């Protein structure tokens, strides 16, 4: 095989690109830049992840902790599924919160399901090692696995952005930011800080 | 020659007078040798009447006079002619009795009140011929057969009633009659019909034959005969999902063993009343027991699924391993359908090399399982690589040898028809032997070879440590790619050993020996960190798997064959 550059691009599409379709939701729950990425497998299973543009993944951020306790009496860690038909799974609507990410700068972010379906599992690895959320957001740093209903496996992505649409959103956002910064002669930021709002839990 | 003795006279007289046929009389008199049953019906009746008339003339007075012989003969012939209509219109033939004039006189010539015609016209050659025509039209090839009959359940009720009657009669003479002293209807029917079938079809009847001819009788007119049993013995008649009626033969038999004699007599006439028509033939069916063929296959394509790959009714790839193998077998054995099973399976993009993967195919309802040297010759012409000489088996060879040669040629044909798969060790096996293949599934080891990609630059020394890892325990969560159809679980699997071969700064070959049931792809890339540890985590890189081959499936079944 021919020699390849040190920083390798795989000769074949990556694992994610081979088996999954990337879907995005921008500004989840109206919070600027809190973009989510949903990886849908060809078998309809969805892996909920943070999009590259999410504030948590911007340089300088440090995650203090992650919590799947989304209200006083509901924790996603309690989710248990059994059998082939995954009985006992928590049902999630698009807006259902999955976890909260607390950053060292005091910011708090809520990750939502973005797709309707049943919760298969959450990623306990990010509880013990929050940094993998930032290092490998679209693989090992996933938030949760959701199984949509069979009959909804196509329709659940209807309200989501494709890769191309998402990239267009990012471009527009940069333009808007540049325009704002020109107008205000301030510092360019890609993240628009918003006061943390406690999210209402949907269990 | 006539089998009845003085002792039987009362019983015979009683039964005949209440409408029971001579053969059923024999049964109730415990005649347990075949010859008398096989006599022509007319002759039997004559002999029986002669026997009963010789003495005790006073008895004859109590019994309706036998009709003139002429009428009897005519009636019988009508009966035989009527058979043709039986299964066509599905209705019972209404016997001549219906038009009244003869009926009052000759109850003993009517449809038997116990066997409902089974030991009468359904023992006649005409009926046997009709069944044989069906058998011949079915297109099966066979060298022996097993014949099975199914009688309507109410026959057991009538049999019971007749038994009680005869028992009572014998009690008067201080004789006893157990249920087992009676010759079973099925037995008598077998004794009469088996030689006829054998003669007509030219093959022996053999209880072990895989070829089965089954006849199902019904008697709509008397269906309600068994209904009273339900009220008395509701436990015996619990509805079941896949039963059309609760009144199965087994349930009726069970109820009959439970019911008290006096209760039965209150509810059901002893002797049973005479029916108008004989049984109808519900179905005549032929079936051949499944044949099982096993072997091993290699798969050389990364675009070939093991089984047809169909999503939403749409085919993803045009062929599959199972079809490439089974299509030939289906055609040759003229089977209705097949069931393919194997020792594990590989993904569509995985090759299976080495000695191949054990598989077995059940050929359902094969229409032929015997092959001639002519067919072998034909197969040989298809096959370019054959070194067999026809003279090898032109001399007298056993059927088994023919079959072995035949399967070998068939194997060559399968192998020549596709370069995507190859088959070896093709052989006929028993259903039980297939268990060996499945047993090995979890316990045995499997060997693989994988081409690995790493995101970081690697040197030879970076991968050498993998060679030293022995019996590594890994925890695998059900891979995301199969999670939609399998339960979520964490399974511990063992990687027995690994061997590496460096390729370049981003690639190496990894040979693995693992416990069966290990998901290899996931062990390499980690499946979002859901398999731990994995090659990526062990090497502290991002790893991906570019190619995977199964090198061996260590199940020693089916036995390897020499050429």
XYZ file of C-alpha atoms in Angstrom:
766
model
C 0.000 0.000 0.000
C 1.236 3.505 -0.744
C 2.617 5.676 2.008
C 0.145 8.056 3.451
C 0.355 11.358 5.246
C 0.931 11.225 8.959
C -2.438 12.743 9.805
C -4.425 10.139 8.104
C -7.682 10.400 6.373
C -9.037 6.900 6.119
C -9.001 5.364 2.667
C -12.634 4.506 3.169
C -15.345 6.624 4.805
C -15.235 6.567 8.588
C -17.312 4.207 10.669
C -19.907 6.945 11.214
C -20.075 7.828 7.536
C -20.304 4.208 6.437
C -23.298 3.231 8.513
C -24.963 6.430 9.723
C -26.706 9.466 8.276
C -25.960 12.743 10.049
C -28.947 14.916 10.949
C -28.739 18.238 12.794
C -30.889 20.457 14.897
C -29.630 24.026 15.309
C -30.269 26.307 18.291
C -32.079 23.583 20.234
C -34.909 25.037 22.326
C -34.134 28.457 20.954
C -30.740 28.649 22.552
C -28.280 30.048 20.051
C -25.609 27.689 18.782
C -26.681 24.777 20.956
C -26.636 22.492 17.935
C -27.191 18.764 18.196
C -26.183 16.057 15.760
C -28.257 12.882 15.423
C -26.597 9.888 13.821
C -29.194 7.612 12.345
C -28.096 4.062 11.539
C -29.585 2.317 8.530
C -31.374 0.088 11.051
C -33.225 3.252 12.348
C -31.343 3.482 15.645
C -30.363 7.072 16.554
C -27.268 8.143 18.447
C -27.648 11.587 19.982
C -24.429 13.627 19.948
C -23.304 17.225 20.197
C -22.685 18.988 16.889
C -19.186 20.382 16.301
C -20.580 23.892 16.672
C -22.019 23.303 20.157
C -20.641 25.784 22.721
C -19.309 22.933 24.887
C -16.980 21.916 22.067
C -15.515 25.355 21.524
C -11.954 25.910 22.605
C -11.386 27.048 26.127
C -14.393 25.248 27.569
C -13.871 22.739 30.353
C -16.597 20.366 31.384
C -16.967 20.124 35.107
C -19.539 17.373 35.154
C -22.303 15.674 33.289
C -25.582 14.617 34.874
C -28.350 12.406 33.583
C -30.508 13.527 36.547
C -32.877 15.738 34.610
C -35.263 16.498 37.472
C -35.529 15.634 41.139
C -37.330 12.406 40.452
C -36.212 11.468 36.990
C -32.826 10.204 36.039
C -31.966 8.796 32.644
C -29.656 6.403 34.474
C -32.727 4.594 35.765
C -33.652 3.608 32.222
C -33.710 -0.159 31.807
C -34.716 -2.089 28.745
C -35.316 -5.800 28.610
C -35.714 -8.355 25.871
C -35.710 -8.182 22.143
C -38.571 -5.701 22.239
C -36.828 -3.424 24.769
C -39.653 -3.346 27.286
C -39.497 -0.742 30.005
C -37.738 1.964 28.026
C -38.425 5.624 28.858
C -40.286 7.288 26.014
C -38.794 10.502 24.718
C -40.392 13.315 22.758
C -38.288 15.635 20.573
C -37.979 18.087 23.445
C -37.208 15.587 26.174
C -33.997 16.479 28.020
C -31.357 13.763 28.173
C -28.625 15.253 30.305
C -27.093 18.431 31.650
C -23.541 19.483 31.037
C -21.984 21.762 33.638
C -18.953 23.738 32.577
C -16.263 25.198 34.781
C -17.208 28.702 33.630
C -20.557 28.263 35.324
C -22.500 27.633 32.134
C -25.039 24.834 32.086
C -26.289 23.156 28.924
C -29.186 20.769 28.436
C -28.976 18.127 25.739
C -32.319 17.117 24.222
C -33.397 13.999 22.414
C -34.408 15.825 19.177
C -36.145 12.652 17.967
C -39.175 10.804 19.280
C -38.412 7.311 20.413
C -37.518 5.037 23.260
C -34.344 5.480 25.244
C -32.079 2.450 24.822
C -29.064 3.573 26.796
C -27.101 6.555 27.977
C -23.340 6.878 27.856
C -22.055 6.376 31.375
C -18.477 6.777 30.204
C -18.927 10.534 29.944
C -19.876 10.693 33.620
C -16.487 9.357 34.678
C -14.519 10.953 31.888
C -16.305 14.073 30.609
C -13.337 15.016 28.426
C -14.160 12.296 25.849
C -17.277 14.321 25.109
C -14.976 16.996 23.736
C -12.321 14.703 22.266
C -14.652 12.374 20.360
C -18.056 14.033 20.308
C -19.453 11.966 17.432
C -18.276 8.525 18.583
C -17.223 7.659 22.118
C -18.565 10.926 23.484
C -22.179 10.223 22.444
C -24.984 11.246 24.768
C -27.614 8.540 24.282
C -29.058 5.887 22.000
C -32.704 6.227 20.986
C -34.822 3.720 19.089
C -37.606 5.437 17.113
C -40.855 3.604 16.479
C -40.652 1.477 13.360
C -43.416 3.424 11.627
C -41.812 6.752 12.539
C -38.271 5.847 11.520
C -38.512 8.063 8.413
C -40.686 10.878 9.749
C -38.644 11.622 12.874
C -35.909 13.249 10.815
C -38.287 15.445 8.819
C -37.792 18.459 11.063
C -34.012 18.037 11.147
C -31.304 19.597 8.982
C -29.194 17.632 6.536
C -25.412 17.975 6.570
C -25.618 20.553 3.770
C -28.391 22.573 5.410
C -26.458 22.537 8.662
C -23.333 23.859 6.943
C -25.420 26.648 5.416
C -26.689 27.556 8.871
C -23.103 27.774 10.095
C -22.101 30.024 7.204
C -25.042 32.338 7.823
C -24.221 32.416 11.500
C -20.639 33.498 10.839
C -21.849 36.203 8.478
C -24.305 37.411 11.044
C -21.666 37.384 13.725
C -19.241 39.301 11.551
C -21.929 41.835 10.745
C -22.776 42.209 14.398
C -19.165 42.521 15.381
C -18.612 45.126 12.677
C -21.608 46.993 13.902
C -20.595 46.854 17.495
C -16.833 46.853 16.751
C -16.646 44.217 19.429
C -14.949 40.852 19.555
C -16.082 38.149 17.233
C -17.538 35.170 18.944
C -19.239 32.210 17.499
C -21.063 31.510 20.668
C -23.743 33.828 21.792
C -23.851 33.546 25.529
C -27.303 33.265 27.002
C -28.218 33.119 30.637
C -28.625 29.540 31.763
C -32.208 28.505 32.027
C -33.320 25.550 34.068
C -34.938 23.185 31.606
C -38.313 21.698 32.316
C -38.118 17.992 32.483
C -40.210 15.712 30.377
C -40.079 12.175 31.656
C -62.009 -71.452 7.429
C -64.956 -69.492 8.811
C -63.528 -67.918 11.940
C -66.504 -67.730 14.256
C -67.306 -70.478 16.739
C -70.402 -71.519 18.614
C -69.312 -69.222 21.412
C -69.579 -66.186 19.140
C -72.993 -66.963 17.843
C -75.062 -64.837 20.188
C -72.863 -61.841 19.715
C -72.726 -62.231 15.946
C -76.446 -62.596 15.762
C -77.035 -59.574 17.932
C -74.653 -57.361 16.011
C -75.874 -58.424 12.618
C -79.439 -57.755 13.649
C -78.574 -54.264 14.871
C -76.877 -53.228 11.636
C -73.225 -54.121 12.117
C -71.133 -55.330 9.191
C -69.512 -58.797 9.108
C -65.977 -57.451 9.489
C -66.897 -55.440 12.552
C -68.547 -58.587 13.896
C -65.257 -60.391 13.437
C -63.508 -57.612 15.297
C -65.862 -57.793 18.235
C -65.473 -61.543 18.283
C -61.741 -61.069 18.558
C -60.822 -62.652 15.207
C -57.170 -61.681 15.039
C -55.916 -63.359 11.879
C -56.012 -61.500 8.604
C -57.434 -63.931 6.089
C -61.148 -63.795 6.976
C -61.177 -60.002 6.746
C -59.790 -60.098 3.230
C -62.620 -62.193 1.820
C -64.949 -60.396 -0.557
C -67.740 -58.664 1.252
C -70.557 -60.571 -0.428
C -68.953 -63.863 0.404
C -68.462 -62.829 4.003
C -72.053 -61.879 4.377
C -73.234 -65.134 2.882
C -70.987 -67.174 5.066
C -72.048 -65.295 8.130
C -75.705 -65.754 7.379
C -75.195 -69.401 6.617
C -73.370 -69.791 9.906
C -76.157 -68.153 11.833
C -78.960 -69.986 10.072
C -77.664 -73.526 10.540
C -78.956 -73.881 14.038
C -81.230 -72.003 16.352
C -83.923 -71.259 13.855
C -85.808 -69.481 16.564
C -83.232 -66.732 16.539
C -83.823 -66.035 12.897
C -87.375 -65.189 13.719
C -86.265 -62.390 15.969
C -84.072 -60.998 13.253
C -85.379 -59.327 10.132
C -85.285 -61.790 7.306
C -82.280 -61.522 5.066
C -83.328 -60.001 1.783
C -83.077 -62.019 -1.391
C -79.520 -62.328 -2.599
C -80.292 -60.530 -5.812
C -81.186 -57.319 -4.090
C -78.177 -57.547 -1.867
C -75.864 -57.825 -4.814
C -77.458 -54.935 -6.568
C -77.178 -52.821 -3.506
C -73.562 -53.600 -3.137
C -72.812 -52.686 -6.691
C -74.595 -49.404 -6.284
C -72.451 -48.784 -3.337
C -69.305 -49.296 -5.337
C -70.459 -47.144 -8.196
C -71.195 -44.436 -5.718
C -67.578 -44.127 -4.625
C -66.607 -41.951 -7.512
C -68.915 -39.231 -6.377
C -67.650 -39.334 -2.858
C -64.780 -36.992 -2.709
C -65.931 -34.954 -5.661
C -69.122 -33.621 -4.208
C -67.938 -34.074 -0.652
C -71.261 -35.502 0.364
C -72.016 -38.902 1.685
C -73.520 -41.292 -0.731
C -77.061 -41.891 0.319
C -77.475 -45.595 0.298
C -80.196 -47.395 -1.538
C -81.969 -47.877 1.754
C -83.347 -44.382 1.542
C -86.027 -45.250 -0.936
C -87.687 -47.323 1.694
C -88.726 -50.620 0.252
C -85.620 -52.540 1.170
C -84.699 -50.578 4.229
C -87.120 -52.133 6.638
C -85.967 -55.594 5.782
C -82.225 -55.554 5.598
C -80.567 -53.593 8.333
C -77.531 -55.840 8.036
C -76.825 -54.706 4.494
C -76.903 -51.056 5.266
C -74.014 -48.857 6.155
C -72.445 -50.425 9.210
C -73.527 -48.670 12.397
C -70.062 -49.098 13.891
C -67.493 -48.488 11.149
C -69.677 -46.198 9.016
C -68.562 -47.931 5.849
C -64.841 -48.046 6.546
C -64.725 -51.849 6.480
C -67.296 -51.946 3.710
C -66.858 -49.973 0.531
C -63.616 -48.268 1.612
C -62.006 -51.689 1.579
C -63.097 -52.308 -1.993
C -60.589 -52.341 -4.825
C -62.311 -49.424 -6.500
C -61.567 -47.148 -3.593
C -57.972 -48.346 -3.354
C -57.556 -47.652 -7.055
C -58.903 -44.177 -6.621
C -56.342 -43.456 -3.892
C -53.584 -44.916 -6.038
C -54.538 -42.699 -8.946
C -54.098 -39.713 -6.665
C -50.731 -41.033 -5.526
C -49.560 -41.489 -9.072
C -50.773 -38.042 -10.087
C -48.842 -36.444 -7.228
C -45.548 -36.853 -9.050
C -43.624 -38.406 -6.179
C -41.098 -41.100 -6.803
C -40.947 -43.724 -4.094
C -39.777 -47.251 -3.418
C -42.035 -47.929 -0.444
C -44.723 -46.114 1.443
C -46.471 -45.736 4.736
C -50.227 -45.518 4.642
C -52.053 -43.536 7.300
C -55.743 -43.081 7.866
C -57.671 -40.705 10.019
C -61.168 -41.688 11.085
C -63.851 -39.317 12.331
C -63.802 -39.050 16.140
C -67.409 -40.187 16.517
C -66.324 -43.632 15.342
C -64.793 -44.087 18.794
C -68.147 -43.289 20.407
C -69.916 -45.849 18.245
C -67.203 -48.376 18.909
C -67.681 -47.753 22.619
C -71.434 -48.226 22.371
C -71.023 -51.470 20.448
C -68.519 -52.673 23.000
C -70.934 -52.026 25.868
C -73.614 -53.891 23.984
C -71.432 -56.897 23.272
C -70.042 -56.906 26.785
C -73.555 -57.058 28.183
C -74.510 -59.869 25.838
C -71.415 -61.841 26.784
C -72.080 -61.177 30.427
C -75.256 -63.201 30.057
C -73.043 -66.137 29.168
C -70.694 -65.324 32.036
C -68.042 -64.208 29.545
C -66.067 -61.012 29.781
C -64.843 -58.680 27.068
C -62.137 -56.134 27.695
C -61.592 -53.145 25.420
C -58.381 -54.722 24.192
C -60.063 -57.967 23.232
C -61.598 -56.179 20.286
C -59.549 -55.912 17.115
C -58.950 -52.212 16.430
C -60.729 -50.806 13.406
C -57.447 -49.373 12.181
C -55.766 -52.772 12.413
C -58.487 -54.554 10.471
C -58.472 -51.809 7.860
C -54.714 -52.166 7.514
C -54.919 -55.932 7.135
C -57.390 -55.591 4.304
C -56.006 -52.588 2.447
C -52.220 -52.894 2.739
C -51.927 -55.874 0.406
C -54.224 -54.111 -2.050
C -52.120 -50.924 -2.044
C -48.939 -52.869 -2.315
C -50.258 -54.775 -5.292
C -51.666 -51.709 -7.013
C -48.566 -49.530 -6.584
C -46.009 -52.302 -6.868
C -44.044 -51.262 -3.779
C -44.046 -52.620 -0.226
C -45.793 -50.909 2.662
C -43.170 -50.002 5.229
C -43.864 -48.235 8.487
C -40.442 -46.598 8.296
C -40.926 -45.205 4.813
C -40.463 -41.466 4.390
C -43.217 -41.403 1.792
C -46.623 -41.099 3.366
C -50.042 -41.448 1.804
C -52.743 -40.242 4.116
C -56.497 -40.487 3.824
C -58.805 -38.481 6.034
C -62.388 -39.626 6.491
C -65.296 -37.635 7.854
C -68.915 -38.396 8.534
C -70.944 -35.178 8.614
C -74.215 -36.915 9.386
C -73.055 -38.112 12.805
C -70.798 -35.254 13.857
C -73.028 -34.546 16.812
C -72.537 -38.048 18.196
C -69.714 -36.875 20.435
C -71.230 -33.627 21.648
C -72.901 -35.108 24.732
C -69.447 -36.037 26.052
C -68.588 -32.398 26.521
C -71.349 -31.843 29.053
C -70.211 -34.847 31.076
C -66.497 -34.358 30.738
C -65.790 -30.671 30.033
C -62.133 -31.039 31.082
C -61.381 -33.164 28.043
C -62.622 -30.555 25.584
C -60.712 -27.376 26.230
C -60.430 -25.170 23.178
C -56.946 -24.834 21.746
C -55.732 -22.191 19.354
C -54.807 -24.340 16.415
C -57.689 -26.777 16.563
C -60.719 -26.418 14.374
C -62.894 -28.388 16.775
C -62.528 -29.419 20.395
C -63.786 -32.872 19.456
C -60.492 -34.394 18.459
C -60.079 -38.139 18.400
C -57.747 -38.012 21.376
C -60.140 -35.897 23.450
C -63.055 -38.201 22.668
C -60.995 -41.275 23.577
C -60.013 -39.675 26.867
C -63.603 -38.762 27.702
C -64.702 -42.320 26.902
C -62.295 -43.753 29.448
C -63.680 -41.403 32.088
C -67.401 -41.666 31.485
C -69.432 -44.128 33.578
C -71.161 -46.893 31.744
C -74.649 -45.971 32.896
C -74.116 -42.321 32.020
C -73.032 -43.302 28.550
C -76.034 -45.569 28.067
C -78.388 -42.776 29.113
C -76.958 -40.452 26.494
C -76.144 -42.680 23.587
C -78.049 -45.600 22.025
C -76.529 -49.074 22.435
C -76.540 -50.384 19.766
C -75.784 -47.197 17.840
C -78.407 -46.277 15.269
C -77.847 -46.980 11.620
C -76.489 -44.124 9.522
C -77.852 -43.230 6.121
C -74.537 -42.793 4.351
C -70.970 -43.992 4.492
C -68.050 -41.736 5.406
C -66.856 -39.068 3.029
C -63.253 -38.742 2.004
C -62.017 -35.338 3.169
C -58.573 -35.590 1.633
C -56.087 -37.917 0.078
C -52.599 -36.503 0.493
C -49.078 -37.514 -0.338
C -45.997 -36.185 1.396
C -42.372 -37.141 1.512
C -40.401 -36.657 4.703
C -37.719 -34.014 4.540
C -34.239 -34.838 3.323
C -31.274 -33.116 4.956
C -28.118 -32.206 3.118
C -25.100 -30.762 4.911
C -21.726 -29.428 3.898
C -19.353 -26.501 4.256
C -19.221 -23.383 2.178
C -16.602 -20.786 1.358
C -17.686 -17.294 0.435
C -15.296 -15.305 -1.719
C -17.400 -12.222 -2.300
C -17.783 -9.065 -0.208
C -21.089 -8.313 -1.907
C -22.927 -11.490 -1.126
C -25.214 -11.833 1.883
C -25.721 -15.219 3.510
C -29.510 -15.023 3.223
C -31.612 -12.881 0.866
C -31.262 -9.263 1.901
C -34.656 -7.655 1.623
C -35.644 -4.327 3.165
C -39.207 -3.039 2.842
C -39.895 -5.722 0.260
C -37.023 -4.509 -1.884
C -34.052 -6.654 -2.691
C -30.683 -5.118 -1.893
C -28.425 -7.658 -3.574
C -29.408 -10.093 -6.246
C -28.208 -13.307 -4.708
C -27.226 -14.975 -1.471
C -25.168 -17.921 -0.264
C -28.267 -19.891 0.672
C -29.822 -19.436 -2.753
C -26.657 -20.260 -4.667
C -26.501 -23.573 -2.839
C -30.173 -24.409 -2.427
C -31.401 -23.657 -5.921
C -29.534 -26.654 -7.301
C -30.679 -28.942 -4.524
C -34.307 -27.828 -4.844
C -34.296 -28.571 -8.547
C -32.686 -31.968 -8.267
C -34.727 -33.213 -5.321
C -37.854 -31.525 -6.691
C -38.536 -30.216 -3.215
C -41.312 -27.822 -2.302
C -39.141 -25.486 -0.237
C -36.000 -25.466 1.861
C -34.720 -24.305 5.235
C -31.130 -23.198 5.418
C -29.179 -23.184 8.659
C -25.526 -22.758 9.423
C -23.020 -22.601 12.216
C -23.141 -18.835 12.691
C -23.170 -16.370 9.840
C -20.959 -13.738 8.318
C -21.753 -10.187 7.262
C -22.348 -9.369 3.639
C -18.843 -7.842 3.317
C -17.015 -10.664 5.091
C -15.434 -13.563 3.233
C -15.347 -17.091 4.617
C -12.108 -18.845 3.708
C -10.263 -21.909 4.983
C -12.324 -25.041 5.392
C -15.520 -23.083 5.214
C -18.606 -22.760 7.368
C -20.790 -25.795 8.181
C -24.336 -25.571 6.865
C -27.357 -27.819 6.556
C -30.360 -27.603 4.288
C -33.716 -29.202 4.958
C -35.409 -30.067 1.684
C -39.119 -30.012 2.413
C -41.368 -32.534 0.682
C -38.863 -33.754 -1.921
C -40.585 -35.447 -4.843
C -37.574 -37.550 -5.595
C -34.724 -38.922 -3.564
C -33.523 -41.782 -5.725
C -31.222 -41.224 -8.615
C -30.315 -43.291 -11.591
C -27.008 -43.619 -13.331
C -28.580 -41.822 -16.285
C -28.941 -38.699 -14.195
C -25.408 -39.053 -12.987
C -24.322 -39.198 -16.587
C -26.195 -35.997 -17.323
C -24.626 -34.242 -14.391
C -21.241 -35.453 -15.458
C -21.624 -33.784 -18.813
C -22.261 -30.485 -17.118
C -19.147 -30.881 -15.129
C -15.886 -30.106 -16.857
C -13.559 -31.035 -14.063
C -14.937 -34.468 -13.471
C -12.541 -37.313 -13.593
C -15.112 -39.919 -12.789
C -15.446 -42.651 -15.322
C -18.929 -43.819 -16.008
C -17.668 -47.389 -16.025
C -16.941 -47.043 -12.332
C -20.563 -47.363 -11.517
C -22.020 -48.928 -14.601
C -21.727 -52.300 -12.931
C -23.985 -53.158 -10.078
C -23.651 -50.552 -7.417
C -25.703 -49.936 -4.326
C -28.141 -47.126 -4.168
C -26.068 -45.520 -1.467
C -23.032 -45.461 -3.714
C -25.085 -43.924 -6.451
C -26.240 -41.250 -4.069
C -22.721 -40.466 -2.918
C -21.521 -40.114 -6.486
C -24.578 -38.082 -7.264
C -24.003 -35.652 -4.410
C -20.388 -35.279 -5.398
C -21.387 -34.380 -8.923
C -24.013 -32.022 -7.633
C -21.362 -30.336 -5.542
C -19.244 -29.857 -8.630
C -22.215 -28.364 -10.397
C -22.830 -25.877 -7.590
C -19.163 -24.962 -7.544
C -18.970 -24.475 -11.286
C -22.028 -22.267 -11.371
C -20.641 -19.484 -9.207
C -17.213 -18.166 -8.345
C -18.634 -16.379 -5.319
C -19.009 -19.545 -3.312
C -17.559 -23.036 -3.156
C -19.035 -26.014 -1.376
C -17.332 -29.085 0.062
C -18.256 -32.168 2.100
C -21.774 -32.254 0.669
C -23.602 -35.197 2.224
C -26.963 -36.530 3.305
C -27.451 -36.293 7.057
C -30.167 -36.991 9.601
C -32.277 -34.352 11.257
C -30.689 -35.211 14.601
C -27.153 -34.729 13.310
C -27.863 -31.090 12.545
C -27.842 -30.543 16.290
C -24.068 -31.040 16.249
C -23.701 -27.976 14.101
C -25.712 -25.768 16.441
C -24.019 -27.162 19.562
C -20.710 -25.823 18.400
C -22.050 -22.336 17.944
C -21.244 -20.870 21.337
C -18.470 -23.067 22.673
C -16.178 -23.396 19.744
C -13.527 -21.007 18.564
C -13.356 -19.085 15.330
C -10.367 -17.623 13.554
C -10.384 -14.393 11.622
C -8.084 -12.208 9.642
C -8.684 -8.449 9.569
C -7.118 -5.464 7.861
C -6.872 -2.628 10.381
C -6.501 1.079 9.802
C -5.185 3.436 12.469
C -5.445 7.215 12.460
C -2.000 7.625 14.019
C 1.225 6.576 12.357
C 2.334 3.191 13.610
C 5.629 1.356 13.592
C 6.127 -2.365 13.847
C 6.935 -2.080 17.534
C 3.594 -0.349 18.198
C 1.626 -3.444 17.351
C 3.924 -6.198 18.600
C 2.456 -6.112 22.094
C -0.798 -7.508 20.694
C 0.970 -10.796 19.903
C 1.595 -11.326 23.608
C -1.969 -10.864 24.772
C -3.588 -14.196 25.615
C -7.193 -14.921 26.582
C -8.210 -11.292 26.773
C -11.652 -10.798 28.292
C -13.717 -8.170 26.599
C -17.155 -6.781 27.441
C -19.373 -6.210 24.445
C -22.624 -4.342 24.562
C -24.967 -5.519 21.841
C -23.599 -3.728 18.767
C -25.630 -0.742 17.567
C -25.919 -2.363 14.156
C -27.983 -5.258 15.553
C -29.516 -3.576 18.599
C -32.830 -3.049 16.793
C -33.448 -6.800 16.694
C -31.544 -8.220 19.650
C -31.818 -7.593 23.381
C -29.478 -5.052 24.909
C -26.917 -6.886 27.006
C -23.274 -6.824 27.956
C -21.612 -10.093 26.943
C -18.165 -11.172 28.022
C -16.166 -12.788 25.253
C -12.621 -14.061 25.079
C -10.006 -13.152 22.520
C -7.806 -16.239 22.823
C -4.858 -14.925 20.842
C -3.814 -12.336 18.291
C -1.083 -12.169 15.711
C -0.099 -9.050 13.798
C 1.494 -8.432 10.438
C 2.654 -4.876 9.794
C 1.659 -3.377 6.461
C 2.436 0.328 6.556
C 2.214 3.406 8.795
C -1.553 3.180 8.976
C -2.325 -0.451 8.261
C -1.701 -3.862 9.686
C -3.179 -7.328 9.444
C -4.571 -8.838 12.589
C -5.188 -12.560 12.946
C -7.511 -13.435 15.803
C -8.612 -16.603 17.484
C -11.735 -15.867 19.475
C -14.632 -17.420 21.293
C -17.578 -17.960 18.978
C -20.095 -15.155 19.278
C -17.503 -12.373 19.428
C -18.324 -9.360 17.305
C -14.976 -8.795 15.579
C -15.735 -5.494 13.852
C -16.805 -3.999 17.162
C -13.695 -5.334 18.898
C -11.629 -3.402 16.376
C -13.383 -0.019 16.222
C -14.991 -0.162 19.663
C -18.565 0.630 18.557
C -18.693 4.088 20.156
C -16.765 2.796 23.145
C -19.386 0.102 23.732
C -16.927 -2.790 23.392
C -14.179 -2.502 26.001
C -11.331 -2.915 25.619
C -10.999 -2.674 21.855
C -8.075 -2.455 19.423
C -8.324 1.353 19.406
C -8.262 1.616 23.187
C -5.468 -0.974 23.530
C -3.293 0.921 21.059
C -4.514 4.352 22.095
C -5.520 5.231 18.538
C -8.691 5.415 16.525
C -8.875 2.102 14.746
C -11.135 0.952 11.973
C -11.606 -2.353 10.202
C -11.312 -2.305 6.423
C -11.570 -5.990 5.588
C -12.563 -9.098 7.490
C -12.259 -12.758 6.578
C -13.356 -15.794 8.520
C -10.364 -18.126 8.421
C -11.926 -21.078 10.180
C -15.055 -22.171 11.960
C -13.840 -24.847 14.331
C -16.874 -27.127 14.277
C -15.998 -30.668 13.230
C -19.386 -31.383 11.711
C -20.272 -32.445 9.065
C -17.417 -34.926 8.719
C -14.902 -34.080 6.046
C -15.175 -36.234 2.935
C -12.406 -37.478 0.719
C -12.952 -36.995 -2.965
